Coordinates of C-alpha atoms in Angstrom, one line a residue:
X1 CA 22.3 8.1 -87.7
X2 CA 19.5 9.1 -90.1
X3 CA 20.3 9.5 -93.8
X4 CA 20.3 13.1 -95.1
X5 CA 17.5 13.9 -97.4
X6 CA 19.9 14.4 -100.4
X7 CA 21.3 10.9 -99.9
X8 CA 17.9 9.4 -99.8
X9 CA 16.9 11.3 -103.0
X10 CA 20.1 10.1 -104.7
X11 CA 19.5 6.5 -103.7
X12 CA 15.9 6.8 -105.0
X13 CA 17.2 8.2 -108.3
X14 CA 19.8 5.4 -108.6
X15 CA 17.3 2.7 -107.9
X16 CA 14.9 4.2 -110.4
X17 CA 17.6 4.5 -113.1
X18 CA 18.8 1.0 -112.3
X19 CA 15.3 -0.4 -112.6
X20 CA 14.8 1.3 -116.0
X21 CA 18.1 0.0 -117.4
X22 CA 17.6 -3.4 -115.9
X23 CA 14.1 -3.8 -117.4
X24 CA 15.3 -2.4 -120.7
X25 CA 18.2 -4.9 -120.8
X26 CA 15.8 -7.7 -119.8
X27 CA 13.5 -6.8 -122.7
X28 CA 16.6 -7.0 -124.9
X29 CA 17.2 -10.5 -123.5
X30 CA 20.6 -9.8 -122.0
X31 CA 21.7 -12.3 -119.3
X32 CA 22.2 -10.8 -115.9
X33 CA 20.2 -7.7 -116.8
X34 CA 19.7 -6.7 -113.2
X35 CA 23.5 -6.9 -112.6
X36 CA 24.4 -5.0 -115.7
X37 CA 21.7 -2.2 -115.5
X38 CA 22.5 -1.2 -111.9
X39 CA 26.2 -1.3 -112.6
X40 CA 25.9 1.1 -115.5
X41 CA 23.7 3.4 -113.5
X42 CA 26.0 3.3 -110.5
X43 CA 29.1 4.1 -112.7
X44 CA 27.3 7.2 -114.0
X45 CA 26.3 8.3 -110.5
X46 CA 29.7 7.6 -109.1
X47 CA 31.6 9.5 -111.8
X48 CA 29.2 12.5 -111.5
X49 CA 30.2 12.8 -107.8
X50 CA 27.2 11.2 -106.0
X51 CA 28.4 10.5 -102.4
X52 CA 26.9 7.0 -102.3
X53 CA 28.6 3.8 -101.1
X54 CA 27.3 0.3 -100.9
X55 CA 28.1 -1.1 -97.5
X56 CA 30.4 -4.1 -97.6
X57 CA 28.1 -6.3 -95.4
X58 CA 25.4 -5.8 -98.0
X59 CA 27.8 -6.7 -100.8
X60 CA 28.9 -9.9 -98.9
X61 CA 25.2 -10.8 -98.2
X62 CA 24.6 -10.5 -102.0
X63 CA 27.6 -12.7 -102.7
X64 CA 26.2 -15.3 -100.3
X65 CA 22.9 -15.3 -102.2
X66 CA 24.8 -15.9 -105.5
X67 CA 26.8 -18.6 -103.8
X68 CA 23.5 -20.4 -102.9
X69 CA 22.3 -20.0 -106.4
X70 CA 25.5 -21.5 -107.8
X71 CA 25.3 -24.3 -105.3
X72 CA 22.1 -25.5 -106.8
X73 CA 23.5 -25.5 -110.3
X74 CA 26.9 -27.2 -109.7
X75 CA 26.2 -29.7 -106.9
X76 CA 28.5 -32.7 -107.3
X77 CA 29.2 -32.0 -111.0
X78 CA 32.0 -29.5 -110.2
X79 CA 34.0 -32.4 -108.6
X80 CA 33.5 -34.7 -111.6
X81 CA 34.6 -31.9 -113.9
X82 CA 37.7 -31.2 -111.9
X83 CA 38.6 -34.9 -111.9
X84 CA 37.8 -35.5 -115.6
X85 CA 39.4 -32.4 -117.0
X86 CA 41.8 -31.4 -114.2
X87 CA 45.0 -31.0 -116.3
X88 CA 43.3 -29.0 -119.0
X89 CA 41.5 -26.8 -116.4
X90 CA 44.9 -26.1 -114.8
X91 CA 46.2 -25.1 -118.3
X92 CA 43.2 -22.8 -118.8
X93 CA 43.9 -21.1 -115.5
X94 CA 47.6 -20.9 -116.3
X95 CA 46.9 -19.2 -119.7
X96 CA 44.5 -16.7 -118.1
X97 CA 47.0 -15.8 -115.3
X98 CA 49.8 -15.6 -117.9
X99 CA 47.8 -13.2 -120.0
X100 CA 47.3 -10.9 -117.0
X101 CA 51.0 -11.1 -116.1
X102 CA 52.2 -10.2 -119.7
X103 CA 49.9 -7.2 -119.8
X104 CA 51.1 -6.0 -116.4
X105 CA 54.7 -6.4 -117.5
X106 CA 54.1 -4.4 -120.7
X107 CA 52.3 -1.6 -118.8
X108 CA 55.1 -1.4 -116.2
X109 CA 57.8 -1.3 -118.9
X110 CA 55.9 1.5 -120.7
X111 CA 55.6 3.4 -117.4
X112 CA 51.9 3.7 -117.8
X113 CA 51.5 3.1 -114.1
X114 CA 54.1 3.6 -111.3
X115 CA 56.0 0.7 -109.7
X116 CA 54.3 -2.6 -109.5
X117 CA 50.8 -1.1 -109.7
X118 CA 50.2 -2.5 -113.1
X119 CA 51.1 -6.0 -111.9
X120 CA 48.3 -5.9 -109.2
X121 CA 45.9 -4.1 -111.4
X122 CA 46.1 -6.5 -114.3
X123 CA 45.8 -9.6 -112.2
X124 CA 42.7 -11.5 -113.6
X125 CA 40.6 -11.8 -110.5
X126 CA 40.2 -11.2 -106.8
X127 CA 39.7 -7.4 -107.2
X128 CA 39.2 -6.6 -103.5
X129 CA 42.0 -8.9 -102.3
X130 CA 44.4 -7.5 -104.9
X131 CA 43.7 -4.0 -103.8
X132 CA 44.3 -4.9 -100.1
X133 CA 47.5 -6.9 -100.9
X134 CA 48.8 -4.2 -103.3
X135 CA 48.6 -1.6 -100.5
X136 CA 50.6 -3.8 -98.2
X137 CA 53.3 -4.2 -100.9
X138 CA 53.6 -0.4 -101.4
X139 CA 51.5 0.1 -104.6
X140 CA 49.0 2.9 -105.0
X141 CA 45.6 1.3 -104.0
X142 CA 43.6 4.0 -105.9
X143 CA 45.2 3.0 -109.2
X144 CA 45.0 -0.7 -108.5
X145 CA 41.3 -0.4 -107.5
X146 CA 40.5 1.7 -110.6
X147 CA 42.3 -0.8 -112.9
X148 CA 40.7 -3.8 -111.2
X149 CA 37.1 -2.4 -111.4
X150 CA 37.6 -1.2 -114.9
X151 CA 38.4 -4.9 -115.7
X152 CA 35.4 -6.2 -113.8
X153 CA 33.1 -3.7 -115.5
X154 CA 34.6 -4.6 -118.9
X155 CA 34.3 -8.3 -118.3
X156 CA 30.6 -8.0 -117.3
X157 CA 29.8 -5.9 -120.3
X158 CA 31.7 -8.1 -122.8
X159 CA 30.4 -11.4 -121.3
X160 CA 26.8 -10.1 -121.3
X161 CA 27.2 -9.0 -124.9
X162 CA 28.8 -12.3 -126.0
X163 CA 26.1 -14.3 -124.1
X164 CA 23.4 -12.2 -125.7
X165 CA 24.8 -12.8 -129.2
X166 CA 25.4 -16.5 -128.8
X167 CA 22.2 -17.4 -126.9
X168 CA 19.0 -18.3 -128.7
X169 CA 16.5 -15.6 -129.2
X170 CA 14.3 -17.2 -126.5
X171 CA 15.7 -15.9 -123.2
X172 CA 16.9 -18.5 -120.7
X173 CA 14.6 -19.1 -117.8
X174 CA 15.3 -18.2 -114.2
X175 CA 18.2 -19.9 -112.4
X176 CA 17.3 -23.4 -111.2
X177 CA 17.5 -22.3 -107.5
X178 CA 14.6 -20.0 -108.1
X179 CA 11.1 -21.1 -107.0
X180 CA 8.3 -19.0 -108.3
X181 CA 6.0 -19.9 -105.4
X182 CA 8.7 -20.7 -102.8
X183 CA 7.4 -21.9 -99.5
X184 CA 8.8 -20.3 -96.3
X185 CA 10.8 -23.2 -94.8
X186 CA 13.1 -23.9 -97.8
X187 CA 13.8 -20.2 -98.2
X188 CA 14.7 -19.9 -94.5
X189 CA 16.9 -23.0 -94.8
X190 CA 18.7 -21.4 -97.8
X191 CA 19.2 -18.1 -95.9
X192 CA 20.7 -20.1 -93.0
X193 CA 23.0 -21.9 -95.4
X194 CA 24.0 -18.5 -96.8
X195 CA 24.7 -17.0 -93.4
X196 CA 26.4 -20.1 -92.0
X197 CA 28.6 -20.7 -95.1
X198 CA 29.6 -17.1 -95.4
X199 CA 30.3 -16.8 -91.7
X200 CA 32.6 -19.9 -91.6
X201 CA 34.4 -19.0 -94.8
X202 CA 35.0 -15.4 -93.6
X203 CA 36.2 -16.6 -90.2
X204 CA 38.7 -18.9 -92.0
X205 CA 39.7 -15.9 -94.2
X206 CA 39.1 -17.8 -97.5
X207 CA 39.3 -15.7 -100.6
X208 CA 35.9 -14.5 -101.7
X209 CA 34.6 -16.3 -98.6
X210 CA 31.1 -14.7 -98.7
X211 CA 30.7 -16.4 -102.1
X212 CA 32.8 -19.5 -101.8
X213 CA 31.4 -20.6 -98.3
X214 CA 27.7 -20.7 -99.2
X215 CA 28.6 -22.2 -102.6
X216 CA 30.5 -25.2 -101.1
X217 CA 28.2 -25.7 -98.1
X218 CA 25.1 -25.4 -100.2
X219 CA 26.4 -27.7 -102.9
X220 CA 27.2 -30.4 -100.2
X221 CA 23.8 -30.1 -98.5
X222 CA 21.9 -30.0 -101.8
X223 CA 23.8 -32.9 -103.4
X224 CA 23.2 -35.1 -100.5
X225 CA 19.5 -34.2 -100.2
X226 CA 19.9 -32.7 -96.7
X227 CA 18.7 -29.3 -97.8
X228 CA 16.9 -27.9 -100.8
X229 CA 18.3 -24.6 -102.1
X230 CA 15.4 -22.3 -102.9
X231 CA 15.5 -18.5 -103.5
X232 CA 12.6 -16.3 -104.7
X233 CA 13.5 -14.3 -107.8
X234 CA 13.2 -10.9 -106.1
X235 CA 15.9 -11.8 -103.6
X236 CA 18.2 -12.9 -106.4
X237 CA 17.6 -9.8 -108.5
X238 CA 18.2 -7.6 -105.4
X239 CA 21.5 -9.5 -105.0
X240 CA 22.4 -8.9 -108.6
X241 CA 21.6 -5.2 -108.2
X242 CA 23.6 -4.9 -105.0
X243 CA 26.7 -6.3 -106.7
X244 CA 26.2 -4.0 -109.6
X245 CA 26.0 -1.0 -107.3
X246 CA 29.0 -2.0 -105.3
X247 CA 31.2 -2.3 -108.4
X248 CA 29.8 0.8 -110.2
X249 CA 30.0 3.2 -107.3
X250 CA 33.8 2.5 -107.0
X251 CA 34.1 4.6 -110.1
X252 CA 34.3 8.0 -108.4
X253 CA 35.2 11.4 -109.8
X254 CA 38.3 11.6 -107.6
X255 CA 39.6 8.2 -108.6
X256 CA 38.9 9.0 -112.3
X257 CA 40.8 12.4 -111.9
X258 CA 43.8 10.7 -110.2
X259 CA 44.0 8.1 -112.9
X260 CA 42.9 10.0 -116.0
X261 CA 46.4 10.1 -117.6
X262 CA 46.6 6.3 -117.3
X263 CA 43.0 5.6 -118.5
X264 CA 43.9 4.9 -122.2
X265 CA 46.6 2.4 -121.1
X266 CA 44.3 0.8 -118.6
X267 CA 41.5 0.4 -121.2
X268 CA 43.9 -1.1 -123.8
X269 CA 45.4 -3.5 -121.1
X270 CA 41.9 -4.6 -120.0
X271 CA 40.8 -5.2 -123.6
X272 CA 44.0 -7.0 -124.3
X273 CA 43.5 -9.4 -121.4
X274 CA 39.9 -10.1 -122.5
X275 CA 40.9 -10.7 -126.1
X276 CA 43.8 -13.0 -125.2
X277 CA 41.4 -15.0 -123.0
X278 CA 38.8 -15.0 -125.8
X279 CA 41.4 -16.3 -128.3
X280 CA 42.3 -19.1 -125.8
X281 CA 38.6 -19.8 -125.4
X282 CA 38.3 -20.3 -129.2
X283 CA 41.2 -22.8 -129.1
X284 CA 39.7 -24.6 -126.1
X285 CA 36.6 -25.4 -128.2
X286 CA 38.8 -27.6 -130.4
X287 CA 40.3 -29.4 -127.4
X288 CA 37.1 -30.1 -125.4
X289 CA 33.5 -30.8 -126.4
X290 CA 32.3 -27.5 -125.2
X291 CA 30.7 -24.5 -126.9
X292 CA 32.4 -21.1 -127.3
X293 CA 30.2 -19.3 -124.8
X294 CA 31.1 -21.9 -122.1
X295 CA 34.8 -21.5 -122.9
X296 CA 34.6 -17.7 -123.1
X297 CA 33.0 -17.5 -119.6
X298 CA 35.4 -20.0 -118.2
X299 CA 38.5 -18.1 -119.4
X300 CA 37.0 -14.7 -118.7
X301 CA 39.3 -12.8 -116.3
X302 CA 36.9 -12.4 -113.3
X303 CA 35.1 -11.7 -111.2
X304 CA 33.6 -15.0 -110.0
X305 CA 30.3 -13.6 -108.8
X306 CA 29.5 -11.7 -112.0
X307 CA 30.5 -14.6 -114.3
X308 CA 28.5 -17.0 -112.2
X309 CA 25.4 -14.8 -112.6
X310 CA 25.8 -14.7 -116.4
X311 CA 26.7 -18.4 -116.6
X312 CA 23.6 -19.6 -114.7
X313 CA 21.4 -17.3 -116.8
X314 CA 22.8 -18.6 -120.1
X315 CA 22.8 -22.0 -121.8
X316 CA 26.3 -23.1 -120.8
X317 CA 28.1 -25.8 -118.9
X318 CA 27.9 -24.1 -115.5
X319 CA 30.0 -26.7 -113.8
X320 CA 32.9 -26.3 -116.1
X321 CA 32.8 -22.5 -116.0
X322 CA 32.7 -22.3 -112.2
X323 CA 35.3 -25.1 -111.8
X324 CA 37.8 -23.0 -113.9
X325 CA 36.8 -19.7 -112.3
X326 CA 37.0 -20.9 -108.7
X327 CA 40.4 -22.5 -109.3
X328 CA 41.6 -19.4 -111.1
X329 CA 40.7 -17.2 -108.1
X330 CA 42.8 -19.3 -105.7
X331 CA 45.7 -19.4 -108.1
X332 CA 45.6 -15.6 -108.6
X333 CA 45.5 -14.9 -104.9
X334 CA 48.4 -17.3 -104.3
X335 CA 50.6 -16.2 -107.2
X336 CA 49.7 -12.4 -107.1
X337 CA 52.5 -11.3 -104.7
X338 CA 55.1 -13.5 -106.4
X339 CA 54.3 -12.2 -109.9
X340 CA 54.2 -8.6 -108.7
X341 CA 57.7 -9.0 -107.3
X342 CA 58.9 -10.7 -110.4
X343 CA 57.6 -7.8 -112.6
X344 CA 59.3 -5.3 -110.3
X345 CA 62.6 -7.1 -110.7
X346 CA 62.2 -7.6 -114.4
X347 CA 61.8 -3.8 -115.0
X348 CA 64.9 -1.6 -114.9
X349 CA 65.1 0.6 -111.9
X350 CA 65.0 3.8 -113.8
X351 CA 61.6 3.0 -115.2
X352 CA 60.0 2.8 -111.8

């Protein structure tokens, strides 16, 4: 079915606004400028009532591109990192999950959100999965979605700002998977890895499968020399923008109206989780030989794709960041239902 003229005009306006913001942020030497710019533009369009939605297959295809980009950066190093610092990485993940749990418990006790909604909404990662599971367990999916995507947006903004402040004035170059004059065959191989990895992972129903599948498959093939991961910069920047639009367009006027009374509490809770994780990141720099930006991105409460984009575009230990972030995602998805039920039992019935 053809798109109405108004929809085409709105998409053209969104793309133009995203391009202007993206180029402006790039001139300001912000990491992930073409993620941040489109996300900010999409939030503005979504809240103003623009009837635009980013199709989920396009979002998953973009995640697959990011997975391939990350695969080139981490290769076998992520395994070495997990083995060398396994107990400490588990501790980092535990502290991040605990921070989200405490904030969810406080919000539920203060009756900022009904029932166990705050438990799902404050979970530090797996936004789409948390929304789906929350609905199955009887929580309001609109409130959970709003809280989760406020968190994602706040994490992207704060991580980009911290990365900009802590990165040298000379902007980091393009990700290592990018080839300025990429030949056709390596690009086609990379696209095949993206499609195959995402297809297998989604079929197996792995969390964030469209991202995790290509990342694992691409890392294995690239580390063993079987395939070379190569992506032209325009493809990566389009993937960045698509993820930004997908997140930003979730902030609709209807959702905002339904959750307006809870917005102050949601913002405070989101900032509290980020600050708790930042404090833990600072402590982590005294336990490991890593810089604060690496620790901040590693402990940042999601999402994996956005943090991966910022990490690869910054001068950090990408292997450590993604080892922690990947493990945290799995832990969150496994413990989410258990923690939500615990919070529900911990809060007196009359406060529900």
